[in-house]
mmCIF file of N, CA and C in Angstrom:
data_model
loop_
_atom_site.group_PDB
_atom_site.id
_atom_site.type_symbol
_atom_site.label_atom_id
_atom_site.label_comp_id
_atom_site.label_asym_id
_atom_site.label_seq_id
_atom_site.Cartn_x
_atom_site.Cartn_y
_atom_site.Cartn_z
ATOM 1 N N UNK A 211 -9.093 1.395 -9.987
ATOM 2 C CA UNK A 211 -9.915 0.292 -9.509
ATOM 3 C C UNK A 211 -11.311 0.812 -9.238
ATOM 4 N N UNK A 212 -12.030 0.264 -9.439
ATOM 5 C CA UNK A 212 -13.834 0.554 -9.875
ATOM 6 C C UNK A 212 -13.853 0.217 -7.918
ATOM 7 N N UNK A 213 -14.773 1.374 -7.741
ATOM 8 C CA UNK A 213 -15.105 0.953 -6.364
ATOM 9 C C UNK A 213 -16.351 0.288 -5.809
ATOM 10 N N UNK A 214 -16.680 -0.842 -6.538
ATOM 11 C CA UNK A 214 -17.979 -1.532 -6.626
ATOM 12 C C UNK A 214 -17.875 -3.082 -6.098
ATOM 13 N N UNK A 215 -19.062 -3.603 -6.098
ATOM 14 C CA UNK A 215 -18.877 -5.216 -5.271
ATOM 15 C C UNK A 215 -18.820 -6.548 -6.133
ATOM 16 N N UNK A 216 -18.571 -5.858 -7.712
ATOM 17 C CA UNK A 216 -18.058 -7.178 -8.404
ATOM 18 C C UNK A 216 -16.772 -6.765 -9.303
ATOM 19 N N UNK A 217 -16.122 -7.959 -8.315
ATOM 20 C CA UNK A 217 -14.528 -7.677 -8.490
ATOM 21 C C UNK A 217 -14.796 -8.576 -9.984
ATOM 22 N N UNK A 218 -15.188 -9.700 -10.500
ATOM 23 C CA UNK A 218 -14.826 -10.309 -10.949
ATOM 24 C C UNK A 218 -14.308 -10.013 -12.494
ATOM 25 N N UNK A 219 -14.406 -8.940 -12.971
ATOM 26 C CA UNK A 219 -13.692 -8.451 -14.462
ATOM 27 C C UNK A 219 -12.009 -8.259 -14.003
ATOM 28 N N UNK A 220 -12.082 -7.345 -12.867
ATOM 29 C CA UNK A 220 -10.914 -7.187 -12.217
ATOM 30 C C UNK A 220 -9.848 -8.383 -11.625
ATOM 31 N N UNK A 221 -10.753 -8.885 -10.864
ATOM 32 C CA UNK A 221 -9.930 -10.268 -11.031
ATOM 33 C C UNK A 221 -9.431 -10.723 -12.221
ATOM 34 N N UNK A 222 -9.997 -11.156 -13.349
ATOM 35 C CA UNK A 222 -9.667 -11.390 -14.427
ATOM 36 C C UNK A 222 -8.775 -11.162 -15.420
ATOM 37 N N UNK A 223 -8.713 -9.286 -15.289
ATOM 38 C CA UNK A 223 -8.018 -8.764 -15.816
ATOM 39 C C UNK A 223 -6.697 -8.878 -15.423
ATOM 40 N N UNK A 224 -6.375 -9.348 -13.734
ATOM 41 C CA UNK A 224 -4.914 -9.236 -13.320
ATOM 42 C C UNK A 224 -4.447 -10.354 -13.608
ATOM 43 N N UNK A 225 -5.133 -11.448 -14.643
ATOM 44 C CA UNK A 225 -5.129 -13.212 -14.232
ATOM 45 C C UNK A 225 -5.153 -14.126 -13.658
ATOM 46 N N UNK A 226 -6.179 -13.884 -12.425
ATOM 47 C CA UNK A 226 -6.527 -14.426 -11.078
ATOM 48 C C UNK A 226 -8.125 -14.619 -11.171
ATOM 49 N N UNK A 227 -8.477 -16.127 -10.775
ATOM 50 C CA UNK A 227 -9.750 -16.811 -10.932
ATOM 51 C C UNK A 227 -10.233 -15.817 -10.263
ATOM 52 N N UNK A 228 -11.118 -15.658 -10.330
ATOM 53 C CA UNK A 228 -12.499 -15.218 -9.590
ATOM 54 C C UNK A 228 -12.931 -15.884 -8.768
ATOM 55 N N UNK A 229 -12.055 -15.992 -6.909
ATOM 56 C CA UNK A 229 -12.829 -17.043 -5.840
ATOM 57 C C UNK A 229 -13.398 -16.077 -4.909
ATOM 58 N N UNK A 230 -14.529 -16.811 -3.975
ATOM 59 C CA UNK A 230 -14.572 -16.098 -2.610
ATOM 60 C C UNK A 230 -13.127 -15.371 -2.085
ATOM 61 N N UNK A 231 -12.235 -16.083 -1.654
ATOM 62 C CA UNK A 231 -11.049 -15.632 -1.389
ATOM 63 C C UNK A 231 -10.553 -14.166 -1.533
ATOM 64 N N UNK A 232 -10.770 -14.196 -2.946
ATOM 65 C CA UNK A 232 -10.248 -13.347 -3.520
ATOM 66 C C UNK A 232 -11.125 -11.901 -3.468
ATOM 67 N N UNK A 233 -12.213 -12.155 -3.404
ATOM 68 C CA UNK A 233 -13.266 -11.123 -3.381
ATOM 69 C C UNK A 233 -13.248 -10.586 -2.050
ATOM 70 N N UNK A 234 -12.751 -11.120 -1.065
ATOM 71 C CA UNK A 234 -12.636 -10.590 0.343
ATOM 72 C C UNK A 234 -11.853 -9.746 0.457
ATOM 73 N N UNK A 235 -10.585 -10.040 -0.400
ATOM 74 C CA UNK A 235 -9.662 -9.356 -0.283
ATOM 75 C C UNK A 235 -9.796 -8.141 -0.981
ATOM 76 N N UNK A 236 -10.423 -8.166 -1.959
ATOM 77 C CA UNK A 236 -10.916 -7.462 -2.938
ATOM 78 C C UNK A 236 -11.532 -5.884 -1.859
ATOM 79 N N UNK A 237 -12.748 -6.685 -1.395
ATOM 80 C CA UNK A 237 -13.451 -5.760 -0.763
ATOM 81 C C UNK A 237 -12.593 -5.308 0.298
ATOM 82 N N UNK A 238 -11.661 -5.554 1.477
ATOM 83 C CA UNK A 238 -10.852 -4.719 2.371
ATOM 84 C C UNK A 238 -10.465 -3.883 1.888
ATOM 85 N N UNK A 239 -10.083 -4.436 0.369
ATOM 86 C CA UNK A 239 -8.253 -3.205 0.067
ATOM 87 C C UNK A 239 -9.662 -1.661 -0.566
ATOM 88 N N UNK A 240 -10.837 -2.542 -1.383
ATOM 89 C CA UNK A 240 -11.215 -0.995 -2.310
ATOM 90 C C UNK A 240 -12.388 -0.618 -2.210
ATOM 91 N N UNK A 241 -12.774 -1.458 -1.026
ATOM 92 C CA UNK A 241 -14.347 -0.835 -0.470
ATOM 93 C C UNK A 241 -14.190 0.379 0.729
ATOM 94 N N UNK A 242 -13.786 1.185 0.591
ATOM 95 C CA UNK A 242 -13.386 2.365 1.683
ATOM 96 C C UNK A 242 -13.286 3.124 1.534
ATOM 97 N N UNK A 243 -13.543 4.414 2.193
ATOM 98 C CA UNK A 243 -13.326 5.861 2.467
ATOM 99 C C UNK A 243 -11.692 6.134 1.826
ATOM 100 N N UNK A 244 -10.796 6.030 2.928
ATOM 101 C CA UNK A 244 -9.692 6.333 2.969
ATOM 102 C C UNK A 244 -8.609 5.540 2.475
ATOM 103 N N UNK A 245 -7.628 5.940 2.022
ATOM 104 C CA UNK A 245 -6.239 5.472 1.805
ATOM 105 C C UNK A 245 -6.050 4.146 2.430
ATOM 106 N N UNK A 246 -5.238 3.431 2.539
ATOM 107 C CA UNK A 246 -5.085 2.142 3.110
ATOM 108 C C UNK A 246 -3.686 1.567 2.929
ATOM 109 N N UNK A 247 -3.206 1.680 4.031
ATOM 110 C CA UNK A 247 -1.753 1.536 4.036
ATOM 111 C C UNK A 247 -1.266 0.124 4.619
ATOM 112 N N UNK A 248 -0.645 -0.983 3.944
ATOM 113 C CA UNK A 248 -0.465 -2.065 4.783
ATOM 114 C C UNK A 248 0.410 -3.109 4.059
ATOM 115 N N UNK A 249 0.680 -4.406 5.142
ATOM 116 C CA UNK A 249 2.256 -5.111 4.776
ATOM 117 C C UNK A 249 0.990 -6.300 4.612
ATOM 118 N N UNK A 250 1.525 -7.520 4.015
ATOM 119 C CA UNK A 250 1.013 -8.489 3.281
ATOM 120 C C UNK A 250 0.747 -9.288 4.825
ATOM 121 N N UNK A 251 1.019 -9.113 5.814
ATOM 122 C CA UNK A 251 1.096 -9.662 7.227
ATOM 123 C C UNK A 251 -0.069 -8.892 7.511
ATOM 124 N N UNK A 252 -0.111 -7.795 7.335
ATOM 125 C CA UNK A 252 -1.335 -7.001 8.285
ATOM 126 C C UNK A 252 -2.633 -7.216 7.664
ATOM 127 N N UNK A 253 -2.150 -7.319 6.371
ATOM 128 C CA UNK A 253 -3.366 -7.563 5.257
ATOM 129 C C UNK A 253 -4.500 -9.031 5.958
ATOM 130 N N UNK A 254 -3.612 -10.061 5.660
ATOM 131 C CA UNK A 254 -3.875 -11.599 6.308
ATOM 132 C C UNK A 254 -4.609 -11.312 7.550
ATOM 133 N N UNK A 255 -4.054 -10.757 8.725
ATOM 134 C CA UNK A 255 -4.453 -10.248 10.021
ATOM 135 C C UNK A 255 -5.666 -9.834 10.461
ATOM 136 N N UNK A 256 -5.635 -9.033 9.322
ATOM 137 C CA UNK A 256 -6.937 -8.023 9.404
ATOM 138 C C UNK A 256 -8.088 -8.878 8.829
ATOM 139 N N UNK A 257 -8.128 -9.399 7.566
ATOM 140 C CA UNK A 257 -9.208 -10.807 7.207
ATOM 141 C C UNK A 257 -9.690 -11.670 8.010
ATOM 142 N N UNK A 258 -8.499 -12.226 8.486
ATOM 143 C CA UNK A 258 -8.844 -13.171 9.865
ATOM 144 C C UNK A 258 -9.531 -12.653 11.102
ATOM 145 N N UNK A 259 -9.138 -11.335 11.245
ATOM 146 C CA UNK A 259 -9.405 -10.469 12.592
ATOM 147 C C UNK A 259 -11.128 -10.178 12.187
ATOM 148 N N UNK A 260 -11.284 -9.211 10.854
ATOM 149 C CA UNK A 260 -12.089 -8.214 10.927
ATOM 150 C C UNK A 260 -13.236 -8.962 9.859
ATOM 151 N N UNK A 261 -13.050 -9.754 8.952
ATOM 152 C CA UNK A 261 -14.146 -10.706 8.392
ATOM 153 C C UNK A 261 -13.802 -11.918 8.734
ATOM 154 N N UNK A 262 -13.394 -12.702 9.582
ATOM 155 C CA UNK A 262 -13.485 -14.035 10.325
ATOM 156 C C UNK A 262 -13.754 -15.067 9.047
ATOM 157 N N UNK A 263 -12.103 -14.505 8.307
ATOM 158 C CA UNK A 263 -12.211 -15.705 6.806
ATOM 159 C C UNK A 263 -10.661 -16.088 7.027
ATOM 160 N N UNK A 264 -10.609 -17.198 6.962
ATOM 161 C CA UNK A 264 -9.435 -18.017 6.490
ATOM 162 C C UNK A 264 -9.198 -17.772 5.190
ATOM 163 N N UNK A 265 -7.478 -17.111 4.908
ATOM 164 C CA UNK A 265 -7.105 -16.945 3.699
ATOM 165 C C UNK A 265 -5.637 -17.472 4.136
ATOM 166 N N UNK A 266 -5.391 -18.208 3.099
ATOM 167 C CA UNK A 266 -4.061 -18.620 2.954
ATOM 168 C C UNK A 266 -2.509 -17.465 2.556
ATOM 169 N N UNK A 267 -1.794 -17.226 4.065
ATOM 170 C CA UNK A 267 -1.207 -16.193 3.395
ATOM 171 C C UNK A 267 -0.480 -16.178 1.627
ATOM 172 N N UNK A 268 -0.218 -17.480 1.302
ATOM 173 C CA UNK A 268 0.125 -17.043 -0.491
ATOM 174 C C UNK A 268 -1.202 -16.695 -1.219
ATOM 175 N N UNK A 269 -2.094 -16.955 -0.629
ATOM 176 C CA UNK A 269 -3.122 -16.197 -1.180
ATOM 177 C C UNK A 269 -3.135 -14.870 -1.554
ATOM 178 N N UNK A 270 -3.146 -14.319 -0.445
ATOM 179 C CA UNK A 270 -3.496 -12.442 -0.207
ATOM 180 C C UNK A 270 -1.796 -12.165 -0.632
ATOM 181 N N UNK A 271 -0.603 -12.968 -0.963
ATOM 182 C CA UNK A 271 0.738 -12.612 -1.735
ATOM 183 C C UNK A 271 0.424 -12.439 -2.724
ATOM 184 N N UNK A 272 0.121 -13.441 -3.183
ATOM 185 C CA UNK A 272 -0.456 -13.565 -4.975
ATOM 186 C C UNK A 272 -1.513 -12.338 -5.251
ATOM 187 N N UNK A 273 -2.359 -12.374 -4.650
ATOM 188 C CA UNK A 273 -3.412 -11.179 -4.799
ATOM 189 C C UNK A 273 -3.183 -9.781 -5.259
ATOM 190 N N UNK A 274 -1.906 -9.857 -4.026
ATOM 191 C CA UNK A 274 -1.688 -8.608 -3.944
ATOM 192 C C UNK A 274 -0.830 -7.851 -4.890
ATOM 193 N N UNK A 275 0.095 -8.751 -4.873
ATOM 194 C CA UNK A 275 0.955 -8.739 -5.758
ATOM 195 C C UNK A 275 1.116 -8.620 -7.432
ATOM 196 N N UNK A 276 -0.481 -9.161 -7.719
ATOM 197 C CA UNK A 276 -0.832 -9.124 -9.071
ATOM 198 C C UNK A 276 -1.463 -7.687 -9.167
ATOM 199 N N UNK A 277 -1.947 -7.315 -7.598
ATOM 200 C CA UNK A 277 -3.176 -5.625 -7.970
ATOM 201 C C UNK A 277 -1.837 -4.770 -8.262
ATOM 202 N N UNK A 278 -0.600 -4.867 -7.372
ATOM 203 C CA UNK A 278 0.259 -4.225 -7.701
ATOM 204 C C UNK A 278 1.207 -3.920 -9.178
ATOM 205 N N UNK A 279 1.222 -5.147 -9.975
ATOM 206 C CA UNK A 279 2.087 -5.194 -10.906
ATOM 207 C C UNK A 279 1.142 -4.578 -12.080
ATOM 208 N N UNK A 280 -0.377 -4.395 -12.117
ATOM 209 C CA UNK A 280 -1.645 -3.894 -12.864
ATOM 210 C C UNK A 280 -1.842 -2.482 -12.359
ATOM 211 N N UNK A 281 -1.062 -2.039 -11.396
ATOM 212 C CA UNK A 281 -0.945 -0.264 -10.815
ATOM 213 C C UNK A 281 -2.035 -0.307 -10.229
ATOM 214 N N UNK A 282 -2.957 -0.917 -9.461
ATOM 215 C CA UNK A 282 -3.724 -0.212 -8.659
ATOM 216 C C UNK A 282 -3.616 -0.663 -7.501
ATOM 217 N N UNK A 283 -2.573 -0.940 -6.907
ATOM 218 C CA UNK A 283 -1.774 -0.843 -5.254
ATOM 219 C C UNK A 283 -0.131 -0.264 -5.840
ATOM 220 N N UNK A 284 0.035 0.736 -4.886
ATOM 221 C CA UNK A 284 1.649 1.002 -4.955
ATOM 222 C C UNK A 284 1.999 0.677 -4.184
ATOM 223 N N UNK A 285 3.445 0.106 -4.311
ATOM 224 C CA UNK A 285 4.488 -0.719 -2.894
ATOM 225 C C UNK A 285 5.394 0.471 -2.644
ATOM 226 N N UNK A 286 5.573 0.472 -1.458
ATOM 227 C CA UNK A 286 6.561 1.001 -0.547
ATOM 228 C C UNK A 286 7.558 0.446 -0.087
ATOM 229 N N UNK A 287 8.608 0.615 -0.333
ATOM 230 C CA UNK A 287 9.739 -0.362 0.465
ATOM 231 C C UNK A 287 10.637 0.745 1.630
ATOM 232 N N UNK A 288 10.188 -0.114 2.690
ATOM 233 C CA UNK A 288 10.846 1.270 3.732
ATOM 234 C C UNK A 288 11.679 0.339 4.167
ATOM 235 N N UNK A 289 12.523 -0.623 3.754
ATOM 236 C CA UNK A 289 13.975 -1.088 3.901
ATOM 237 C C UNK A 289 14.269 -2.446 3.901
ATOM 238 N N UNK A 290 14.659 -3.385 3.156
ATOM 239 C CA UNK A 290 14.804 -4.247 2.700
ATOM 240 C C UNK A 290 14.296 -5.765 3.151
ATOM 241 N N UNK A 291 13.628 -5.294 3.984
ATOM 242 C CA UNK A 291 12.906 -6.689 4.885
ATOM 243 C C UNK A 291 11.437 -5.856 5.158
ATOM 244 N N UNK A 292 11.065 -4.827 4.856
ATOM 245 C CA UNK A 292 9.740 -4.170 5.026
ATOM 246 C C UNK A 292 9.129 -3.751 3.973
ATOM 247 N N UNK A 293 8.205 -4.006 3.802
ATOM 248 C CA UNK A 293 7.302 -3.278 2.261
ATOM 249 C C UNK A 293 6.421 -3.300 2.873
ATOM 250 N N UNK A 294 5.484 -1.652 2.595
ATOM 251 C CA UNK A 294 3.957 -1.395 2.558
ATOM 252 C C UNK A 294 2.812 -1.157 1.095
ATOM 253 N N UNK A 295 1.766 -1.618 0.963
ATOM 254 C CA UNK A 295 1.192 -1.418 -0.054
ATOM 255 C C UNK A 295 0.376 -0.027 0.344
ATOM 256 N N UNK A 296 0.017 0.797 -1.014
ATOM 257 C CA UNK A 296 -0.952 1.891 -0.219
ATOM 258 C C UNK A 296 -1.936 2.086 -1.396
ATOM 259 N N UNK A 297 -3.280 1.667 -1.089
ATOM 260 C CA UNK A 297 -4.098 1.783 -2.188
ATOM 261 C C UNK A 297 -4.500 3.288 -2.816
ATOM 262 N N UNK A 298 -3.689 4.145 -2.405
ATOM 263 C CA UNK A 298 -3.506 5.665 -3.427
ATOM 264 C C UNK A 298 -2.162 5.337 -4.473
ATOM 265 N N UNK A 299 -2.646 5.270 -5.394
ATOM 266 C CA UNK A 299 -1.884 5.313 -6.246
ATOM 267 C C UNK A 299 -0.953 6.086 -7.104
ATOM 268 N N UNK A 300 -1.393 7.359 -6.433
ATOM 269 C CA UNK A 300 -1.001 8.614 -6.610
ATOM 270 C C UNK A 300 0.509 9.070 -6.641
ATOM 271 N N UNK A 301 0.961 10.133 -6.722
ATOM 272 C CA UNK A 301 2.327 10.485 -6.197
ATOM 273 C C UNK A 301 1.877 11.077 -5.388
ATOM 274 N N UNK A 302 2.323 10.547 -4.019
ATOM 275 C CA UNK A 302 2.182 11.798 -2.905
ATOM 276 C C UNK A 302 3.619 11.038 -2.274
ATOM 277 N N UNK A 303 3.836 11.590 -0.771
ATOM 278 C CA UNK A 303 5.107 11.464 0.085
ATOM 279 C C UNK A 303 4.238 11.051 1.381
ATOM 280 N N UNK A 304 5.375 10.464 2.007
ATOM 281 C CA UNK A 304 5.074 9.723 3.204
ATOM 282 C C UNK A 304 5.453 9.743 4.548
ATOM 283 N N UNK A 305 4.889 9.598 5.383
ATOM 284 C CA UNK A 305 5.744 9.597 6.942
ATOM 285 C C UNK A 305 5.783 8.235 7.258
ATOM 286 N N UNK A 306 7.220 7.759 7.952
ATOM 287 C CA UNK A 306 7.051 6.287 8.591
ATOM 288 C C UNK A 306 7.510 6.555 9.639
ATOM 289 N N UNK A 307 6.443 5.932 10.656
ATOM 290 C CA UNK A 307 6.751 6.203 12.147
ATOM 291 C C UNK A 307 7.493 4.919 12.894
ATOM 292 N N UNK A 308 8.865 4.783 13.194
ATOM 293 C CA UNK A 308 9.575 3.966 13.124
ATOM 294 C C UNK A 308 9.182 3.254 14.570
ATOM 295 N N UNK A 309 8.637 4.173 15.468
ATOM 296 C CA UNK A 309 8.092 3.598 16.904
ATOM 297 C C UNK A 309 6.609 2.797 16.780
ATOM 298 N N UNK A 310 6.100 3.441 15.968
ATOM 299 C CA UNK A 310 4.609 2.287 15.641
ATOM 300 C C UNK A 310 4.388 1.341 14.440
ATOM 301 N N UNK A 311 5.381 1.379 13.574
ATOM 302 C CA UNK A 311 5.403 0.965 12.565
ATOM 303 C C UNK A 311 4.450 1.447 11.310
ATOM 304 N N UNK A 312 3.717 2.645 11.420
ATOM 305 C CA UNK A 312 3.062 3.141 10.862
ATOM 306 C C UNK A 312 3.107 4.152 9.502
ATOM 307 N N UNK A 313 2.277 3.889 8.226
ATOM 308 C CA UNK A 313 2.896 4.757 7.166
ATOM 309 C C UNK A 313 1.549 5.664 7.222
ATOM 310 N N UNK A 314 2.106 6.795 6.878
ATOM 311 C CA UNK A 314 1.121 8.137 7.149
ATOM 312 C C UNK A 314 1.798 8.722 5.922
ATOM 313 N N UNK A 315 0.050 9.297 4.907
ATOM 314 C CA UNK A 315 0.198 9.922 4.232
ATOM 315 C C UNK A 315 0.825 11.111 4.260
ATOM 316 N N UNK A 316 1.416 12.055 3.516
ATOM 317 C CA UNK A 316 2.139 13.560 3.861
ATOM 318 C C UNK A 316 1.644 14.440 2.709
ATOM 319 N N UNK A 317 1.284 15.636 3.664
ATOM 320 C CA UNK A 317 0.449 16.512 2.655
ATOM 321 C C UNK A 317 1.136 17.039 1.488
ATOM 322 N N UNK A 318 1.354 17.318 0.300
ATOM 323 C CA UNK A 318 2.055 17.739 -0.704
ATOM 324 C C UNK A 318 2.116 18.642 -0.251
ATOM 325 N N UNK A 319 1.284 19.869 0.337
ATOM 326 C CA UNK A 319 1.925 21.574 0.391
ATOM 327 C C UNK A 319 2.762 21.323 1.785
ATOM 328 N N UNK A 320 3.052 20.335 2.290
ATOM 329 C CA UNK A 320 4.119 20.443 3.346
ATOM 330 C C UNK A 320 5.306 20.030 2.886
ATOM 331 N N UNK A 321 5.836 19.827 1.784
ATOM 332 C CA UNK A 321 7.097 19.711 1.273
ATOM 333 C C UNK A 321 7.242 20.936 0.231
ATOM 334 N N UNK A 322 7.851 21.308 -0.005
ATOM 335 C CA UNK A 322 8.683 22.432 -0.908
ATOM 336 C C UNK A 322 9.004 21.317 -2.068
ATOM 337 N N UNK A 323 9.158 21.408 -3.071
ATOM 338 C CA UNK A 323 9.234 21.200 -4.626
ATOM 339 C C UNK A 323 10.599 20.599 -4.367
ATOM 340 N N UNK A 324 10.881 19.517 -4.665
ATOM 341 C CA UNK A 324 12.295 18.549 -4.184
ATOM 342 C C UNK A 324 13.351 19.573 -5.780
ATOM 343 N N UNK A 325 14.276 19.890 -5.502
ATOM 344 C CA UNK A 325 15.356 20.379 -6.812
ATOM 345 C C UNK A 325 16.413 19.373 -6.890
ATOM 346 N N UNK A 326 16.404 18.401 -7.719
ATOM 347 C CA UNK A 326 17.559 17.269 -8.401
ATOM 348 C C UNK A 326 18.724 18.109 -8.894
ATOM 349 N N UNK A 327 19.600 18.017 -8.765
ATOM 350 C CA UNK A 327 20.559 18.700 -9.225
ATOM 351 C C UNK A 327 21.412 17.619 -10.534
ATOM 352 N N UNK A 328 21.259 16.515 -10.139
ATOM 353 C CA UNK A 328 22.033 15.750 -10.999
ATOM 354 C C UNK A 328 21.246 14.274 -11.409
ATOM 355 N N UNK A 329 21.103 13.938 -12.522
ATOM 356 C CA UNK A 329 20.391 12.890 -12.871
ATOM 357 C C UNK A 329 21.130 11.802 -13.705
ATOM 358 N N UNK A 330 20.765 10.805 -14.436
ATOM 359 C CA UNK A 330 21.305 9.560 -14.769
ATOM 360 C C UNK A 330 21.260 9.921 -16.057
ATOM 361 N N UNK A 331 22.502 9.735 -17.068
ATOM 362 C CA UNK A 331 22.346 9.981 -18.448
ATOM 363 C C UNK A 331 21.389 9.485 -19.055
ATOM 364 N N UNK A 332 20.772 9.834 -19.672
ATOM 365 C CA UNK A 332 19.922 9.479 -20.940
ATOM 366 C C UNK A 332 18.395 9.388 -20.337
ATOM 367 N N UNK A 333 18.190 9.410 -18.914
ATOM 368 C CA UNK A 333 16.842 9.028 -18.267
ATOM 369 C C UNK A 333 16.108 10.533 -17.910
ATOM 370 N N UNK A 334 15.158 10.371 -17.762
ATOM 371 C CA UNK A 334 14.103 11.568 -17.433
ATOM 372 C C UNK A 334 13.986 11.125 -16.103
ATOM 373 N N UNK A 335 13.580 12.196 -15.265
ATOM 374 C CA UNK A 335 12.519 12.171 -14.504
ATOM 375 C C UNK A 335 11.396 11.875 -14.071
ATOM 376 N N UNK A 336 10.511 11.167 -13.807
ATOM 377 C CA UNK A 336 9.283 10.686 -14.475
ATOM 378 C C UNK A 336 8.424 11.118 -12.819
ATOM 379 N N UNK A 337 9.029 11.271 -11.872
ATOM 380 C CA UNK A 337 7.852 11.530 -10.479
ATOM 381 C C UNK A 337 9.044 11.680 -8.756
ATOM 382 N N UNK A 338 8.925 12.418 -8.229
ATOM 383 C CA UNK A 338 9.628 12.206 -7.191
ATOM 384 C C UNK A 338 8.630 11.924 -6.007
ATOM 385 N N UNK A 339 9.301 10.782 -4.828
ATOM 386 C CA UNK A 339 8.239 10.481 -3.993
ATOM 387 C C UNK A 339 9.273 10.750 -2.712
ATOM 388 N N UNK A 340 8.918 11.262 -1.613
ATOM 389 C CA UNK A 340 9.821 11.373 -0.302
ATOM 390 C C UNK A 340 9.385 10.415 0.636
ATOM 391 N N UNK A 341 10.193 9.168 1.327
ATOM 392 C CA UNK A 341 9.405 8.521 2.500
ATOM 393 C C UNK A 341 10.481 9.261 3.380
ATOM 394 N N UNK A 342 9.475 10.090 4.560
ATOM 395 C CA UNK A 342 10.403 10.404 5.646
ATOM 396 C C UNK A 342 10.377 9.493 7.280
ATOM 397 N N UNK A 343 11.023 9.196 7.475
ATOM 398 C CA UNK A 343 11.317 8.068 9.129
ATOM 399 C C UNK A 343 11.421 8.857 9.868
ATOM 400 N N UNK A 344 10.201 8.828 11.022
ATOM 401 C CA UNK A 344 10.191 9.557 11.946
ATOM 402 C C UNK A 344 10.160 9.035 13.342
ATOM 403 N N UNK A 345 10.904 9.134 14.515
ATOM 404 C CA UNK A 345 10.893 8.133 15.730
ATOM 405 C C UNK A 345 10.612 9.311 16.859
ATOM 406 N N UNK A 346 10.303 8.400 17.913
ATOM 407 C CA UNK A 346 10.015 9.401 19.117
ATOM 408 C C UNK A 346 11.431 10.677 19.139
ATOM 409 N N UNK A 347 11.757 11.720 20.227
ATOM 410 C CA UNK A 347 12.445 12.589 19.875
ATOM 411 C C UNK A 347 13.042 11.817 21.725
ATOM 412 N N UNK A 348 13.935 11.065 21.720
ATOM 413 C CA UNK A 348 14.118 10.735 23.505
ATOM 414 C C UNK A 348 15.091 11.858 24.403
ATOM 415 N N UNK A 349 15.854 12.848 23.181
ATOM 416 C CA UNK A 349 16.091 13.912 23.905
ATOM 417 C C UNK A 349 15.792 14.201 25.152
ATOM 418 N N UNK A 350 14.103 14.738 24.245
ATOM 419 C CA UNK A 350 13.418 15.710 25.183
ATOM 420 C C UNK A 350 12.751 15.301 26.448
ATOM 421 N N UNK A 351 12.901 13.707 26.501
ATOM 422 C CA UNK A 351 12.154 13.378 27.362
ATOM 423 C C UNK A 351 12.734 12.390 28.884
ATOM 424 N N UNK A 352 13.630 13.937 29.411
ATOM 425 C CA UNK A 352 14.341 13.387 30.561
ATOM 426 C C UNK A 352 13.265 14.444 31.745
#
């Protein structure tokens, strides 16, 4: 995704008009520094919150959903009623912090090289990704 302020080829290309709407959304997810990790709820939230625009949540669904199926948002599914989008598209691995609800990137040299021992006939390999769930430790804290 071109990191510039006219979405509108891009729009196009995913088969989505070219509205204001859409360009808002546009600009949250790929006008930024950093990574950007988020659920189609937080997405909406944050529009309303942080540019004071009314978007219809099937809006920013549809949106999103089309940047995703064109590869430039990857979905996360951290369990069957939760999905995060993360605008790195990359292979990297993940932390989910099950007490804040939070997905945190994970450095590649902090995992060791995953070894498959057994795979699906006839299929390759094509990328391994780790999401690890991490919660407070309440052990320790008597």
């Amino acid at each position: 995704m071109k990191k510039d302020c006219n979405f509108i080829n891009e729009l196009r290309e995913i088969g989505l008009i070219p509205k204001k709407q859409r360009f808002k959304i546009c600009e949250l997810l790929f006008l930024r520094e950093k990574t950007f990790h988020f659920t189609i709820n937080d997405l909406a939230k944050k529009i309303s919150d942080e540019m004071n625009e009314k978007i219809s949540l099937a809006t920013v669904y549809n949106t999103v959903h089309a940047f995703q199926k064109k590869g430039h948002l990857k979905e996360i599914a951290i369990n069957s009623d939760k999905t995060y989008y993360d605008t790195n598209t990359s292979v990297h691995h993940h932390f989910y912090d099950e007490d804040t609800h939070e997905l945190i990137d994970c450095n590649q040299n902090d995992i060791d090289i995953v070894n498959v021992k057994n795979n699906i006939t006839g299929k390759k390999i094509n990328s391994v990704e780790i999401l690890i769930k991490v919660a407070s430790d309440n052990q320790n804290q008597n």
